[in-house]
Short mmCIF file of C-alpha atoms and ligand atoms in Angstrom, two decimals:
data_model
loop_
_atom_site.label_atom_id
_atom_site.label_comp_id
_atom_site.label_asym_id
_atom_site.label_seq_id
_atom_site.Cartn_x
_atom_site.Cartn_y
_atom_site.Cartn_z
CA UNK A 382 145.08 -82.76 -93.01
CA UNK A 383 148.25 -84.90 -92.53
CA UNK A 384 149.84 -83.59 -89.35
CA UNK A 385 152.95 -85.49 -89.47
CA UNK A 386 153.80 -83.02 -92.70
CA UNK A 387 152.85 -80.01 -90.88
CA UNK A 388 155.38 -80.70 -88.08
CA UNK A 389 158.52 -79.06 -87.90
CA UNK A 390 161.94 -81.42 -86.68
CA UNK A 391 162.95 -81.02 -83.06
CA UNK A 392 165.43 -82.15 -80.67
CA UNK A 393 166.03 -82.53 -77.01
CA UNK A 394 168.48 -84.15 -74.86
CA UNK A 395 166.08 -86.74 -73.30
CA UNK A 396 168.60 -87.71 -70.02
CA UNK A 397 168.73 -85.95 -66.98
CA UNK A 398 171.44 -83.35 -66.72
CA UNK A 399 174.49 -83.94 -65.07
CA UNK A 400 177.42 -86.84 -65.57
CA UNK A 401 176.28 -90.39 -66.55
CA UNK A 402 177.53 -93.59 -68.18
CA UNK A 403 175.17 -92.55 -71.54
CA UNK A 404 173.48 -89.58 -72.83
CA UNK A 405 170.23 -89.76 -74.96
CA UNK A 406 169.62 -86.67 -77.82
CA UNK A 407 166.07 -87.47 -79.37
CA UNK A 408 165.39 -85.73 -82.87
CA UNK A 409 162.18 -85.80 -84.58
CA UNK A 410 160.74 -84.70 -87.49
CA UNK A 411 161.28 -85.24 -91.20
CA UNK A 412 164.08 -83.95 -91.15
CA UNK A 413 165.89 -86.48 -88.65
CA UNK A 414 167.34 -88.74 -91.27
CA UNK A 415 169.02 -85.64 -92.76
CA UNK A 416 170.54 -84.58 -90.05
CA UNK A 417 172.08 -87.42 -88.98
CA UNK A 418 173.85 -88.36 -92.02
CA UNK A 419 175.16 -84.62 -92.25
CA UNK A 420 176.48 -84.72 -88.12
CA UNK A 421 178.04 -87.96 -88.58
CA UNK A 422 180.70 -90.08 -90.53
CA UNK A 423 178.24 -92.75 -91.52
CA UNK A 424 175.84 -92.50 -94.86
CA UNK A 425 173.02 -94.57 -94.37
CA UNK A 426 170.69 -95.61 -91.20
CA UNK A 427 168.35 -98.13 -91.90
CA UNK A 428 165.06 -98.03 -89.44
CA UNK A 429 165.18 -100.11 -86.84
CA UNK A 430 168.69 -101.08 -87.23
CA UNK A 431 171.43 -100.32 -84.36
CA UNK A 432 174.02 -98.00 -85.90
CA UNK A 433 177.19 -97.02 -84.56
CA UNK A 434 179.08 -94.16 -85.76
CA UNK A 435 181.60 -90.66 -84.71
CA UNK A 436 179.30 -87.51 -84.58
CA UNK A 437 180.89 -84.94 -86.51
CA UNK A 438 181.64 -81.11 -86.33
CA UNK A 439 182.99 -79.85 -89.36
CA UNK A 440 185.03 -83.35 -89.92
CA UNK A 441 186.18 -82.73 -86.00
CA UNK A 442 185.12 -85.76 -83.93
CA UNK A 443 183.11 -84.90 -81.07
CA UNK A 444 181.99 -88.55 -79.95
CA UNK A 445 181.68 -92.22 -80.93
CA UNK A 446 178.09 -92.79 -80.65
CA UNK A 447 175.16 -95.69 -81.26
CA UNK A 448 171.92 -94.32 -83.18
CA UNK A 449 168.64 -95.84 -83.33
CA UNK A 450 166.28 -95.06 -86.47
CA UNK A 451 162.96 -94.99 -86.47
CA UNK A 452 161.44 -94.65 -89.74
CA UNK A 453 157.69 -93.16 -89.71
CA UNK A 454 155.58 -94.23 -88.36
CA UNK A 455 156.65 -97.03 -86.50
CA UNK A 456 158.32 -94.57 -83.57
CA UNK A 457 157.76 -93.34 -80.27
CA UNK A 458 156.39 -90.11 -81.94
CA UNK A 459 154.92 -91.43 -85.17
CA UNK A 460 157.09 -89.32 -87.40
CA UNK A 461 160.87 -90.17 -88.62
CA UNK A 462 162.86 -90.46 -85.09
CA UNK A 463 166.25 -90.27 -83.98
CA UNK A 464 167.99 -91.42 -81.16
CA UNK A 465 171.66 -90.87 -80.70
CA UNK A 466 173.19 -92.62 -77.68
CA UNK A 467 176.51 -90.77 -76.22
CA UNK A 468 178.83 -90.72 -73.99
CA UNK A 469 176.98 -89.24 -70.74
CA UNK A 470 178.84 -86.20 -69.80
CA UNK A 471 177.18 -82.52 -69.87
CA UNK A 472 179.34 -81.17 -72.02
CA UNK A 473 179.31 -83.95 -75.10
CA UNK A 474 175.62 -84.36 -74.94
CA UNK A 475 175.16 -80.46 -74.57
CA UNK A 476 177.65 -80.40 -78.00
CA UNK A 477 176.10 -82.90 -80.19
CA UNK A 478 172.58 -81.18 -79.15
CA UNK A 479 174.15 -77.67 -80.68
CA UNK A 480 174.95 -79.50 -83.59
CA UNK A 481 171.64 -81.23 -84.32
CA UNK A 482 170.07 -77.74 -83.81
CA UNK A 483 172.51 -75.64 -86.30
CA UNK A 484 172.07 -78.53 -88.66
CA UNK A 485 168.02 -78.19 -88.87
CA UNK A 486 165.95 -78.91 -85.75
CA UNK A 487 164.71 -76.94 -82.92
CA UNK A 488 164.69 -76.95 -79.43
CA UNK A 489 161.73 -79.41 -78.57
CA UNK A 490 159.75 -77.86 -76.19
CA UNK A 491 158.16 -79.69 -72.90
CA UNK A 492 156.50 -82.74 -73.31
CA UNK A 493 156.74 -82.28 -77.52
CA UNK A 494 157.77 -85.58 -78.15
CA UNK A 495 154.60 -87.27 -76.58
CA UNK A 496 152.41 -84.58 -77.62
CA UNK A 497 153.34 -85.46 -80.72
CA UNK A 498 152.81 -89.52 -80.27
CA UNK A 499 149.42 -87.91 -79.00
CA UNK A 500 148.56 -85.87 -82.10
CA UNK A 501 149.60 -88.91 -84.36
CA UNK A 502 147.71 -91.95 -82.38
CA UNK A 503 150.39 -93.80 -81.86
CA UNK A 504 148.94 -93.42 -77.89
CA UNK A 505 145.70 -92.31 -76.43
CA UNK A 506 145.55 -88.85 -74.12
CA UNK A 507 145.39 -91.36 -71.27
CA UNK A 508 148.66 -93.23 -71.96
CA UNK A 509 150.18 -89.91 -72.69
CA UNK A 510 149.19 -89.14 -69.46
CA UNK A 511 150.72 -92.36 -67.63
CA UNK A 512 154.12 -91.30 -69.25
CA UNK A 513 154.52 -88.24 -67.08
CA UNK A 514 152.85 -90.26 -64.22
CA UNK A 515 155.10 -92.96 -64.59
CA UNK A 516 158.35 -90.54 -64.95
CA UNK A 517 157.65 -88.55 -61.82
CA UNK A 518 155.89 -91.13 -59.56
CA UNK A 519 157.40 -91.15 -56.25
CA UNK A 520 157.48 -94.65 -55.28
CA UNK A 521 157.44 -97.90 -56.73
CA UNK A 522 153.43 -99.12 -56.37
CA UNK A 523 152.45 -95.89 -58.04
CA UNK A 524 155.31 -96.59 -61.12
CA UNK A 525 153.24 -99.90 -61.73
CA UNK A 526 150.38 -98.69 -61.39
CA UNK A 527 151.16 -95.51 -63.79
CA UNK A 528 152.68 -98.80 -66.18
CA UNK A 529 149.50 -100.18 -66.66
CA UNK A 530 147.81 -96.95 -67.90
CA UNK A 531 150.46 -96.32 -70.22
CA UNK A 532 149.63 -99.50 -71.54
CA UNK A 533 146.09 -98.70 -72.37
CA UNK A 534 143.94 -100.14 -68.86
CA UNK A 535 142.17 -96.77 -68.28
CA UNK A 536 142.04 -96.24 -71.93
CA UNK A 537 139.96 -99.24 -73.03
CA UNK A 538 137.94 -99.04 -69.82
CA UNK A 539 136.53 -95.73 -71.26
CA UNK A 540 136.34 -96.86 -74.53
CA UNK A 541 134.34 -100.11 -73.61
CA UNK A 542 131.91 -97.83 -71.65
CA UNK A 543 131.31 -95.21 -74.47
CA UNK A 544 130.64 -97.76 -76.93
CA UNK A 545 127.99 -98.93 -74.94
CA UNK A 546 127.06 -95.24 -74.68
CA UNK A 547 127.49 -95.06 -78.42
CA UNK A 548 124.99 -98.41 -78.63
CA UNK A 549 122.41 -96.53 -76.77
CA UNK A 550 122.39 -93.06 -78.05
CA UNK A 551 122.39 -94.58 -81.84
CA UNK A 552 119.32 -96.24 -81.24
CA UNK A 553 118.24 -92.98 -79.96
CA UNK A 554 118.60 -90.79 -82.93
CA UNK A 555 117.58 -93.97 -85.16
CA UNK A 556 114.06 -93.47 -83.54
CA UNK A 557 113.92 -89.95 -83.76
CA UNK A 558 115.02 -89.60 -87.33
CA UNK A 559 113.20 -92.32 -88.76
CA UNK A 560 110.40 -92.07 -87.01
CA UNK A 561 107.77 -94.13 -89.46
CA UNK A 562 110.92 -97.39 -89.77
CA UNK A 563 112.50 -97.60 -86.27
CA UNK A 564 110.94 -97.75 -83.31
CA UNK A 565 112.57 -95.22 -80.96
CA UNK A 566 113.95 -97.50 -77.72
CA UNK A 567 111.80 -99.09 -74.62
CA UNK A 568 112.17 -96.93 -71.60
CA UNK A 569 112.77 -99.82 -69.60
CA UNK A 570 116.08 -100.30 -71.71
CA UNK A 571 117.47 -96.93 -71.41
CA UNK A 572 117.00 -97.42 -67.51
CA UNK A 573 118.78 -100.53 -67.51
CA UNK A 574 121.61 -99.44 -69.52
CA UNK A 575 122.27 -96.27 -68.07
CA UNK A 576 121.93 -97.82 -64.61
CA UNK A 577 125.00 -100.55 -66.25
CA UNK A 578 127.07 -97.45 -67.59
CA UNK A 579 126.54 -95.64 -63.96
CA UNK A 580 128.50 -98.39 -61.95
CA UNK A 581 131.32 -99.33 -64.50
CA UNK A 582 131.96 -94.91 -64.12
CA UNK A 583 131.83 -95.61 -60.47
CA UNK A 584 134.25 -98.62 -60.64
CA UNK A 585 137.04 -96.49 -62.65
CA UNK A 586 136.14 -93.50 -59.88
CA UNK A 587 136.16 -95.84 -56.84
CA UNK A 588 140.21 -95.16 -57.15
CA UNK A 589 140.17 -91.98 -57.40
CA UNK A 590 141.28 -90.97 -53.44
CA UNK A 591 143.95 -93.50 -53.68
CA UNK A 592 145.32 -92.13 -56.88
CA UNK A 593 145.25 -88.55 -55.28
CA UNK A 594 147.03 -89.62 -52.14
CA UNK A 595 149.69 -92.42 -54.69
CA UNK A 596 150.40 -89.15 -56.67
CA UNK A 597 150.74 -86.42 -54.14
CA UNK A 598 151.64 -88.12 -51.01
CA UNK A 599 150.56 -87.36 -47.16
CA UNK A 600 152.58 -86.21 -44.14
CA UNK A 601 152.87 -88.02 -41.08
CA UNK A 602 154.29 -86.30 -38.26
CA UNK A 603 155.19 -88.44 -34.88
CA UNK A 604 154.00 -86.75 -31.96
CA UNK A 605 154.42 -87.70 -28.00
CA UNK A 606 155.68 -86.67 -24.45
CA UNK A 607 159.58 -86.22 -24.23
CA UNK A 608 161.58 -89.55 -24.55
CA UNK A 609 158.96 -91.86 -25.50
CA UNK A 610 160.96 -92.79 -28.90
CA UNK A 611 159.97 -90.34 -31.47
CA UNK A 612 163.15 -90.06 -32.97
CA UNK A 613 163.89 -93.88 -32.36
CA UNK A 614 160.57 -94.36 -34.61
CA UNK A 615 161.53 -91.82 -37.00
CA UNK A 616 165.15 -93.38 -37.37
CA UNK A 617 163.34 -97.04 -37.88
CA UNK A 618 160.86 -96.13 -41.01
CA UNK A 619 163.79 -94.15 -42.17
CA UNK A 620 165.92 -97.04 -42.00
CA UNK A 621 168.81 -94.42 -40.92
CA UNK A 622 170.35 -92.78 -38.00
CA UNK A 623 169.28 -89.21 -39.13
CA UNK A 624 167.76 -87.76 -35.75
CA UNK A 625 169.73 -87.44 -32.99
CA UNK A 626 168.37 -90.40 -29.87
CA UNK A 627 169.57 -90.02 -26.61
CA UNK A 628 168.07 -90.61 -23.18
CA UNK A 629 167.51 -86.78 -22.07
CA UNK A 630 164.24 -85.78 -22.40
CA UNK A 631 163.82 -82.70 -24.64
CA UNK A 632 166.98 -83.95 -27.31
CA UNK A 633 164.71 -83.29 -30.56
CA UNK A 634 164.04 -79.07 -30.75
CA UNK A 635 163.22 -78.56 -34.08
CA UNK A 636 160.56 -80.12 -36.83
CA UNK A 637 162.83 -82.93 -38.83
CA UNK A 638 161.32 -83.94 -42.45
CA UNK A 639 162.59 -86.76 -44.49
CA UNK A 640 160.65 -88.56 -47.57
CA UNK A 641 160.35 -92.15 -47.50
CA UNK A 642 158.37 -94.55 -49.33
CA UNK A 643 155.73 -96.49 -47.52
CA UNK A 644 154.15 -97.72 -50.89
CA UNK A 645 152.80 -94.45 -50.69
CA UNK A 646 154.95 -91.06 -50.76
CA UNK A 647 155.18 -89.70 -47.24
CA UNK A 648 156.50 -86.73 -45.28
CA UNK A 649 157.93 -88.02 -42.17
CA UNK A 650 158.12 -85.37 -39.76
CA UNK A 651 159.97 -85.99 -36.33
CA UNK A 652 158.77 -83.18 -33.75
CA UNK A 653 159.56 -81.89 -30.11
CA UNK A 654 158.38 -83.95 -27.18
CA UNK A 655 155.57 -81.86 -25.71
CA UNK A 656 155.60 -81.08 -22.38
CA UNK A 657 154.98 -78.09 -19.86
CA UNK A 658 157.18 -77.87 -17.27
CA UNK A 659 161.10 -76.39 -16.84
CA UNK A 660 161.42 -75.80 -20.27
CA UNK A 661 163.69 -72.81 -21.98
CA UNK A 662 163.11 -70.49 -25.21
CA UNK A 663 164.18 -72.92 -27.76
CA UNK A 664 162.02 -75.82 -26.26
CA UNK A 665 159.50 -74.29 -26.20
CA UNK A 666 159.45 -72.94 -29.89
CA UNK A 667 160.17 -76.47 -30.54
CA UNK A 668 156.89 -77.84 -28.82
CA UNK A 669 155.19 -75.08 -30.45
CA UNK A 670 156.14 -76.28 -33.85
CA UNK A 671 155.25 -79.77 -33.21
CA UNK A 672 151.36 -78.67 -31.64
CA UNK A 673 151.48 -77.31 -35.94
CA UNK A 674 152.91 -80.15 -37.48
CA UNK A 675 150.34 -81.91 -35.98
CA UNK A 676 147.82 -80.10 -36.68
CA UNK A 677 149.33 -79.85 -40.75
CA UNK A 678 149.65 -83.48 -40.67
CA UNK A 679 147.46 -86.09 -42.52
CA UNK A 680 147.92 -88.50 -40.30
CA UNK A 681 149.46 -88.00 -36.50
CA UNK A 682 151.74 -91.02 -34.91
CA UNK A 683 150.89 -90.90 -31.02
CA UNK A 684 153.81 -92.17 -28.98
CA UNK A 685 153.90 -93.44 -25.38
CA UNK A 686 156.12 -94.99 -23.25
CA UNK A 687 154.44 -98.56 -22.25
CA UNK A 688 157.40 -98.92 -20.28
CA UNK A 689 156.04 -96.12 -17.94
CA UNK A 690 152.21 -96.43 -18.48
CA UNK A 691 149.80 -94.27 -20.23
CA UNK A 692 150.40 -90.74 -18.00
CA UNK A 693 148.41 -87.91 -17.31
CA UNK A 694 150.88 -85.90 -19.27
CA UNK A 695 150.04 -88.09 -22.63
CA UNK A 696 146.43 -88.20 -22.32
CA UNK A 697 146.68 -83.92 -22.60
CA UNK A 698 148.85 -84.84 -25.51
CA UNK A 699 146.73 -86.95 -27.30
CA UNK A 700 143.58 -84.63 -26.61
CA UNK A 701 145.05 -82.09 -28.55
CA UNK A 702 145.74 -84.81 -31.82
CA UNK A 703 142.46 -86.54 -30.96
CA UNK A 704 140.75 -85.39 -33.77
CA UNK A 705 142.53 -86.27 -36.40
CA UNK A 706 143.26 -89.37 -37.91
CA UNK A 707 145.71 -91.09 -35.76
CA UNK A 708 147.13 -93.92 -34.89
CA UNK A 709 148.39 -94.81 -30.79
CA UNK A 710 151.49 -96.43 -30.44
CA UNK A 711 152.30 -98.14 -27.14
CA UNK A 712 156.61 -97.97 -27.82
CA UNK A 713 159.33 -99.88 -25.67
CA UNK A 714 157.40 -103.23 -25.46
CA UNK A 715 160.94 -104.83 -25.49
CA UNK A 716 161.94 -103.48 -21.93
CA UNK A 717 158.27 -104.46 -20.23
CA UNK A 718 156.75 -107.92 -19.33
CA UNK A 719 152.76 -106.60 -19.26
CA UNK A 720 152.36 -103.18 -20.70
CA UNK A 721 149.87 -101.57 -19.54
CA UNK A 722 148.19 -100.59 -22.93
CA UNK A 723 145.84 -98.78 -24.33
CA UNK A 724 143.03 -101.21 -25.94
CA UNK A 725 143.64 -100.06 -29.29
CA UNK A 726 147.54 -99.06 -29.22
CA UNK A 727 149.75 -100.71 -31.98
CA UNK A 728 152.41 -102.47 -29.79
CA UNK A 729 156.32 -101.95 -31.04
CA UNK A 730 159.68 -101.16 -30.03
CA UNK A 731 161.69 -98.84 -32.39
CA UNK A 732 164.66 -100.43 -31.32
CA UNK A 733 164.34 -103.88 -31.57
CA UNK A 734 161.74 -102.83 -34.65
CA UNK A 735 159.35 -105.39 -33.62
CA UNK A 736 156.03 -104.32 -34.61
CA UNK A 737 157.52 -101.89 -37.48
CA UNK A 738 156.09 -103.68 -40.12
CA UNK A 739 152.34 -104.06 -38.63
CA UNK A 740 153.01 -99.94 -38.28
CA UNK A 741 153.71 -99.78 -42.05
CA UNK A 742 151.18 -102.07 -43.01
CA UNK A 743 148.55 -100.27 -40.80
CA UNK A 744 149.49 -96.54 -42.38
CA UNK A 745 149.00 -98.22 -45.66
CA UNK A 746 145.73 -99.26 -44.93
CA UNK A 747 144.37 -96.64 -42.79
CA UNK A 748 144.98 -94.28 -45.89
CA UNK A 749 144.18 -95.89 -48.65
CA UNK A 750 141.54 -97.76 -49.45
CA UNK A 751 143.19 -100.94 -50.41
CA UNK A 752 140.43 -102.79 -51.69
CA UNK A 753 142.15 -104.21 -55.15
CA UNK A 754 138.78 -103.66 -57.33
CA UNK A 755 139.35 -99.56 -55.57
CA UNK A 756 142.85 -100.08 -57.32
CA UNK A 757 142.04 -101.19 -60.36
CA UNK A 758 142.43 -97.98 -62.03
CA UNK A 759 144.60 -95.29 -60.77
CA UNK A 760 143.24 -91.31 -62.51
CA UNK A 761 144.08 -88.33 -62.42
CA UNK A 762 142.26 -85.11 -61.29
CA UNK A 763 141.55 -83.86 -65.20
CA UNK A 764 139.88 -87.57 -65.99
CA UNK A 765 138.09 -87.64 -62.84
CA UNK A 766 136.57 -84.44 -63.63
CA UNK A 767 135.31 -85.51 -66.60
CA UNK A 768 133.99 -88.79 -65.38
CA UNK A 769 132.20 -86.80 -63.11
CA UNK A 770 130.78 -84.78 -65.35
CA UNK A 771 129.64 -87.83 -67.61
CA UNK A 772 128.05 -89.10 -64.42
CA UNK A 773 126.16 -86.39 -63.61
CA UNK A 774 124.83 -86.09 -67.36
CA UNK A 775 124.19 -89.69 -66.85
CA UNK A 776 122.02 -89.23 -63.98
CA UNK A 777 120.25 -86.60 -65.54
CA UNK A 778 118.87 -89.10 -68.67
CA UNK A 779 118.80 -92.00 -66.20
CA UNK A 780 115.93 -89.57 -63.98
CA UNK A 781 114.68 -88.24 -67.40
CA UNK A 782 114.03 -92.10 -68.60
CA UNK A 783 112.18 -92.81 -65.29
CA UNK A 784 109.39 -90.25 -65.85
CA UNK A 785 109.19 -91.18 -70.32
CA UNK A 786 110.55 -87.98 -70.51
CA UNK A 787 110.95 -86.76 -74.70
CA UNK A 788 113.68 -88.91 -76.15
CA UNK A 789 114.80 -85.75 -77.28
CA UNK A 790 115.51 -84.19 -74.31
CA UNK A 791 117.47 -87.39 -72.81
CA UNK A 792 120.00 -87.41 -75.86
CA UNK A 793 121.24 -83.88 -75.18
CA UNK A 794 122.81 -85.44 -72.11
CA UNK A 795 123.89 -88.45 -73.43
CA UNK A 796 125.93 -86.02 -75.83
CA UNK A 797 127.53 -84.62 -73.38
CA UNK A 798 128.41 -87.69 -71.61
CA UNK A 799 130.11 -88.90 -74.46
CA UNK A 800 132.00 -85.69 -74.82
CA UNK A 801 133.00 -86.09 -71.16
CA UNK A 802 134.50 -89.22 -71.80
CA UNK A 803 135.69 -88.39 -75.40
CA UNK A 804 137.76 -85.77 -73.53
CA UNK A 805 139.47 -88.43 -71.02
CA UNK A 806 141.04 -90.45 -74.06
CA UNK A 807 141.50 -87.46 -76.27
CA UNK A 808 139.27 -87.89 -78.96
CA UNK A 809 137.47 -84.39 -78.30
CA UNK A 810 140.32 -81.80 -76.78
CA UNK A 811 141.03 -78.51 -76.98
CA UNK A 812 144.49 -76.92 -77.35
CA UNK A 813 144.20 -75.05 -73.90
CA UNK A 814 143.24 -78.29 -71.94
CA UNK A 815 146.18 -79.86 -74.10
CA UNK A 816 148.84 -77.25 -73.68
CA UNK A 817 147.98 -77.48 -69.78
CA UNK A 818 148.82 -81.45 -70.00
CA UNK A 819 152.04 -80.88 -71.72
CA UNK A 820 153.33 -78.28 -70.00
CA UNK A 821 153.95 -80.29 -67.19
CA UNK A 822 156.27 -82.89 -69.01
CA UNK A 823 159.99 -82.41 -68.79
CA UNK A 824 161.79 -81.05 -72.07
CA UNK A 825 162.93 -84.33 -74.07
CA UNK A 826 159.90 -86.29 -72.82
N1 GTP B 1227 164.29 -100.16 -24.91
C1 GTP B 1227 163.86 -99.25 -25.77
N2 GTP B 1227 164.34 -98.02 -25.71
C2 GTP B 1227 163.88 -97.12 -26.59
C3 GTP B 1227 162.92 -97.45 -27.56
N3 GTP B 1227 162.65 -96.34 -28.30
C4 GTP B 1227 163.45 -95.37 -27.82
N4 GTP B 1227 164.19 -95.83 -26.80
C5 GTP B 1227 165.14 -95.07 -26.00
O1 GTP B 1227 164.47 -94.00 -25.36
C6 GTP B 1227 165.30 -92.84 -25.31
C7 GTP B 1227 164.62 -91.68 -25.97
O2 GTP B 1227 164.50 -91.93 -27.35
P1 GTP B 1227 164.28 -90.80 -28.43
O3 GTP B 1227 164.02 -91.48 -29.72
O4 GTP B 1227 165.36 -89.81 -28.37
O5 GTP B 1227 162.95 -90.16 -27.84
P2 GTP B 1227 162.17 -88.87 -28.31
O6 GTP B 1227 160.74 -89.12 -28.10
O7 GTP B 1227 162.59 -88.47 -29.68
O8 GTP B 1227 162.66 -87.80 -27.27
P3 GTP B 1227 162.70 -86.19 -27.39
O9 GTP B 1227 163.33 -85.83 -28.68
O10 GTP B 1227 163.52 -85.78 -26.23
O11 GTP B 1227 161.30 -85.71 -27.28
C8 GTP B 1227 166.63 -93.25 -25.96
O12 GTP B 1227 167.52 -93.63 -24.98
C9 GTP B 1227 166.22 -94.44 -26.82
O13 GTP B 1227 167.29 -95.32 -27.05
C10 GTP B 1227 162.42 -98.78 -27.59
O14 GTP B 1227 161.55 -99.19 -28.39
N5 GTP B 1227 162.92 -99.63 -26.65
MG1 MG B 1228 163.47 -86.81 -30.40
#
């Protein structure tokens, strides 16, 4: 069956909406070439070529534009592609879209385009994959690392261990269906090479918590007595003025969030300084709010005043955060000689922003786990669940070969190991599972 024939033509404005120096309108399908030479003033549009030309509407010019053609299959898609480059305002792009649909296409729907690179080869399920990833990564380590899947890393990792796989289970089925001319494998083999496969699974999984926390993020909210620096701290990794400092205890009342990039997405949540005494309604909301933040946080910055000394009043503080993963910050080292500091604080001053970088730096590394073979391959939560499942197949024959267990028996899982993995790349997929992929793309993408 030739897919590419089966396909109708579609078209999607591919930039984001609003007012921009250029506009991108993607067509693709067979009919792509047709349309273009009926929209515009220009006959012919040889692939590969940079072509400029007027869209038309009924001979009315609606814009000068450039168009790149892509003849199949040597395109983004694998079928005949179009891309007309416009002037970026809403209402030109949103025009020469009406009239690539009344002239032939349809409204591509999300993610169509790379399904469609997908369904013709031109990319693996795993690159297809890194495309979204790269497109909505929130910060710049997880964009590179989202690059290197879209150009194939995780993709030949999994094919280099299922031909191994492959290797094993032929010699498998050689021995059992040819009994009398091949001898069926040595135990001791089987052992060895499913042992081999095991840890180069566990290598591509040994990422796995750092892709979750790359792709998703983690909250951080900065907790502490009144006037330690909370705000000065949040203001520092923010790199802006955006709480309100001053030098009355009890200025921040309510829960402040900002996004910032730490080389990991984080939540950065300025709170109330907690205290007991003399304090009125809205305070006291306030310090409730920041006892939950806490609590809802990931990870919990502990503040203190080294200026003043460790208190009384912070060590109830930091009993209530003590259980979760924290970090204590000894704050205002610029305005004393000999702090007197907690062994394991993190010394800084969120004014002077000494220390601010050992703070970032620390975050990082407290959590991820920033090992670079961990990072080797960042996956999502769909592959991981299938390289678990090949694992635990795995296992199953590795146990099975221990006791000479029926050849037999130890190929059903190696079948479904393979189809565990076949299902990361995309060479075994159901429409459901691939629907549920595309979905999540943006229209034009
Ligand atoms: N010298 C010095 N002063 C600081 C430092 N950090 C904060 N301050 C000062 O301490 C005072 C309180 O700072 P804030 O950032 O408002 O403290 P806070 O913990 O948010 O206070 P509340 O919102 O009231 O709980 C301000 O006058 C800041 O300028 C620091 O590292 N060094
Ligand atoms: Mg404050």
């Amino acid at each position: 069956m030739n897919i590419i024939n089966e396909f109708d033509t579609i078209a999607a404005i591919s930039t984001p909406f609003g007012t921009g120096g250029v506009g991108v309108i993607r067509i693709s399908g067979e009919k792509s070439f047709e349309i273009i030479t009926k929209i515009s003033d220009k006959n012919d549009f040889p692939s590969g070529r940079i072509c400029h030309c007027w869209v038309l509407d009924n001979n009315k010019k609606i814009d000068e534009v450039i168009v790149l053609p892509f003849k199949a299959p040597r395109s983004y898609t694998g079928e005949d592609v179009i891309e007309i480059q416009c002037h970026g305002g809403v209402h030109v792009v949103q025009n020469i879209l009406d009239i690539v649909l009344n002239n032939g296409a349809r409204m591509a729907e999300r993610g169509e385009f790379t399904k469609r690179a997908f369904l013709n080869k031109r990319m693996d399920l795993s690159q297809a994959e890194a495309v979204d990833d790269l497109i909505h990564s929130k910060t710049s380590d997880f964009a590179v690392q989202s690059a290197k899947n879209l150009s194939g890393v995780l993709g030949q990792k999994i094919k280099d261990i299922r031909s191994v796989l492959f290797e094993v289970s032929s010699r498998i089925v050689a021995g059992i269906d040819f009994p009398e001319d091949v001898q069926e494998p040595d135990y001791n083999y089987l052992i060895e090479n499913f042992k081999h496969i095991l840890g180069e699974i566990d290598k591509v999984l040994a990422g796995a918590k750092s892709s979750d926390i790359l792709r998703q993020g983690i909250k951080i909210a900065i907790v502490g007595r009144p006037n330690v620096g909370k705000s000065s701290l949040f203001n520092a990794l923010l790199n802006l003025n955006r709480a309100i400092v001053t030098d009355i205890a009890g200025t921040t009342r309510d829960v402040i969030k900002e996004n910032i990039d730490l080389g990991l997405p984080v939540t950065l949540i300025d709170t109330a300084g907690i205290r007991d005494a003399n304090v009125d309604k809205v305070e006291e909301i306030g310090i409730e709010y920041s006892k939950q933040s806490a609590s809802e946080a990931d990870l919990v910055l502990f503040l203190y005043d080294a200026s003043i000394g460790y208190t009384k009043e912070d060590d109830e503080i930091y009993r209530i955060i003590k259980d979760k993963k924290h970090l204590i910050i000894a704050n205002k080292i610029d305005i004393t000689d000999k702090p007197e500091l907690v062994t394991e604080a993190l010394k800084l001053s969120a004014t002077s922003k000494e220390g601010l970088k050992e703070l970032k730096e620390k975050i990082k590394s407290l959590v991820l786990d920033l090992s670079p073979e961990n990072l080797e391959f960042v996956t999502n939560k769909r592959q991981q669940t299938c390289l678990i499942r090949a694992k635990e197949s795995l296992e199953r024959a590795l146990q099975a070969a221990q006791v000479n267990e029926l050849q037999d028996m130890i190929y059903i899982d190696l079948k479904s190991a393979l189809l565990a993995l076949d299902e990361i790349t995309g060479e075994v997929i159901t429409d459901e599972i691939l629907d549920n992929i595309f979905d999540h793309f943006c229209i034009g993408k």
